[in-house]
Coordinates of C-alpha atoms in Angstrom, one line a residue:
X1 CA 0.0 0.0 0.0
X2 CA 2.9 2.4 0.7
X3 CA 4.1 2.2 -2.9
X4 CA 0.8 3.4 -4.3
X5 CA 0.7 6.7 -2.3
X6 CA 4.0 8.2 -3.8
X7 CA 2.8 7.3 -7.3
X8 CA -0.5 9.0 -6.7
X9 CA 1.1 12.0 -5.3
X10 CA 3.4 12.3 -8.3
X11 CA 0.5 11.9 -10.6
X12 CA -1.4 14.6 -8.7
X13 CA 1.6 17.0 -8.8
X14 CA 1.8 16.5 -12.6
X15 CA -1.9 17.1 -12.9
X16 CA -1.7 20.3 -10.9
X17 CA 1.3 21.4 -12.9
X18 CA -0.6 20.7 -16.1
X19 CA -3.6 22.9 -15.1
X20 CA -1.2 25.7 -14.0
X21 CA 0.6 25.5 -17.4
X22 CA -2.7 25.5 -19.3
X23 CA -3.9 28.6 -17.3
X24 CA -0.5 30.3 -17.8
X25 CA -0.8 29.8 -21.6
X26 CA -3.9 32.0 -21.6
X27 CA -2.1 34.9 -20.0
X28 CA 0.4 37.4 -21.6
X29 CA 3.0 36.5 -19.0
X30 CA 4.7 33.9 -21.2
X31 CA 4.8 36.1 -24.3
X32 CA 8.3 37.1 -25.3
X33 CA 8.4 39.8 -28.0
X34 CA 4.8 38.9 -28.9
X35 CA 5.6 35.2 -29.3
X36 CA 3.7 32.7 -27.1
X37 CA 4.9 29.1 -26.9
X38 CA 2.3 26.4 -27.0
X39 CA 2.8 25.4 -23.4
X40 CA 0.3 22.6 -23.5
X41 CA 2.0 21.0 -26.5
X42 CA 5.4 21.4 -24.8
X43 CA 4.1 19.8 -21.6
X44 CA 2.6 16.8 -23.5
X45 CA 5.8 16.3 -25.6
X46 CA 8.0 16.4 -22.5
X47 CA 5.6 14.2 -20.6
X48 CA 5.7 11.6 -23.4
X49 CA 9.4 11.0 -22.6
X50 CA 8.9 10.3 -18.9
X51 CA 5.5 8.5 -18.7
X52 CA 5.8 4.8 -19.6
X53 CA 2.1 3.8 -19.4
X54 CA -0.2 4.7 -22.2
X55 CA -3.2 4.9 -19.8
X56 CA -1.5 7.6 -17.7
X57 CA -0.6 9.6 -20.8
X58 CA -4.1 9.3 -22.1
X59 CA -5.4 10.8 -18.9
X60 CA -3.3 13.9 -19.4
X61 CA -4.3 14.0 -23.1
X62 CA -8.0 14.0 -22.0
X63 CA -7.2 16.8 -19.5
X64 CA -5.7 18.7 -22.4
X65 CA -8.7 18.2 -24.6
X66 CA -11.1 19.3 -21.8
X67 CA -9.1 22.3 -20.8
X68 CA -8.5 23.5 -24.3
X69 CA -12.1 23.1 -25.4
X70 CA -13.2 24.9 -22.3
X71 CA -10.8 27.8 -23.1
X72 CA -12.4 28.1 -26.6
X73 CA -9.6 26.5 -28.6
X74 CA -10.8 25.5 -32.1
X75 CA -11.6 21.8 -32.5
X76 CA -9.1 21.4 -35.3
X77 CA -6.3 22.7 -33.1
X78 CA -7.3 20.4 -30.3
X79 CA -7.4 17.4 -32.7
X80 CA -4.0 18.4 -34.2
X81 CA -2.5 18.6 -30.7
X82 CA -3.9 15.2 -29.8
X83 CA -2.5 13.6 -33.0
X84 CA 0.9 15.1 -32.5
X85 CA 1.0 14.2 -28.8
X86 CA 0.0 10.6 -29.5
X87 CA 2.6 10.4 -32.3
X88 CA 5.3 11.7 -29.9
X89 CA 4.3 9.1 -27.3
X90 CA 4.4 6.2 -29.6
X91 CA 7.5 7.3 -31.6
X92 CA 9.7 8.4 -28.7
X93 CA 11.5 5.1 -28.7
X94 CA 12.8 5.4 -32.3
X95 CA 14.4 8.8 -31.7
X96 CA 18.1 8.0 -31.6
X97 CA 19.2 11.0 -29.5
X98 CA 19.6 11.5 -25.8
X99 CA 16.2 12.1 -24.1
X100 CA 16.5 15.8 -23.4
X101 CA 17.7 16.6 -26.9
X102 CA 15.0 14.4 -28.4
X103 CA 12.3 16.2 -26.3
X104 CA 13.5 19.6 -27.7
X105 CA 13.6 18.3 -31.3
X106 CA 10.2 16.7 -30.9
X107 CA 8.7 19.8 -29.4
X108 CA 10.0 21.9 -32.2
X109 CA 8.9 19.4 -34.8
X110 CA 5.5 19.2 -33.1
X111 CA 5.1 23.0 -33.5
X112 CA 5.8 22.8 -37.2
X113 CA 3.3 20.0 -37.6
X114 CA 0.8 21.8 -35.5
X115 CA 1.0 24.9 -37.8
X116 CA 0.9 22.8 -40.9
X117 CA -2.3 21.1 -39.8
X118 CA -4.0 24.2 -38.4
X119 CA -2.8 27.0 -40.7
X120 CA 0.1 26.4 -43.1
X121 CA -0.4 29.9 -44.6
X122 CA 0.8 31.4 -41.2
X123 CA 4.1 29.5 -41.6
X124 CA 4.6 31.0 -45.0
X125 CA 3.5 34.5 -44.0
X126 CA 5.5 34.7 -40.8
X127 CA 8.5 32.3 -40.9
X128 CA 10.4 34.4 -38.3
X129 CA 7.7 34.2 -35.7
X130 CA 7.3 30.5 -36.3
X131 CA 11.1 30.0 -36.0
X132 CA 11.2 31.9 -32.8
X133 CA 8.3 29.8 -31.5
X134 CA 10.1 26.6 -32.4
X135 CA 13.0 27.6 -30.2
X136 CA 10.8 28.9 -27.4
X137 CA 8.6 25.8 -27.3
X138 CA 11.6 23.6 -27.5
X139 CA 13.2 25.3 -24.5
X140 CA 9.9 25.1 -22.6
X141 CA 9.7 21.4 -23.3
X142 CA 13.3 20.9 -22.2
X143 CA 12.6 22.7 -18.9
X144 CA 9.4 20.7 -18.5
X145 CA 11.3 17.5 -19.0
X146 CA 13.9 18.5 -16.3
X147 CA 11.0 19.2 -13.9
X148 CA 9.2 16.0 -14.7
X149 CA 12.3 13.9 -14.2
X150 CA 12.7 15.5 -10.8
X151 CA 9.0 14.9 -9.8
X152 CA 9.0 11.3 -11.1
X153 CA 12.4 10.4 -9.6
X154 CA 12.2 7.4 -7.3
X155 CA 12.9 8.4 -3.7

């Protein structure tokens, strides 16, 4: 019974962190020079590299769907985020790089795919903004991965 409690506490901490990240994404606090990273996408990509069980990852994906739809995010964007997050979770094992580098590359790639699905014209019209967001989202995913590794570390 003792082993269940720490796992539950870690899961609860990640859930609370997810809701904080989702709320923070809706504020101008994370904008740098007018560029806002997709924090929910960065969170889900980083989480894919530390969560082993598909059921646990699916719970966070459902949280993301519920929160984003509640915030008024277009359905196409939510579906794109889900597809990209699931692809990251299932493809993480084939990425040949060290986990932290892989999370950054995957988060940046996920941003490109997200824009291609939701509005490819934006990528063509504003390549500098998209490039800056790639870097910003990659860095946020890397920071998230560091935090998740710390939270999920066995004590």
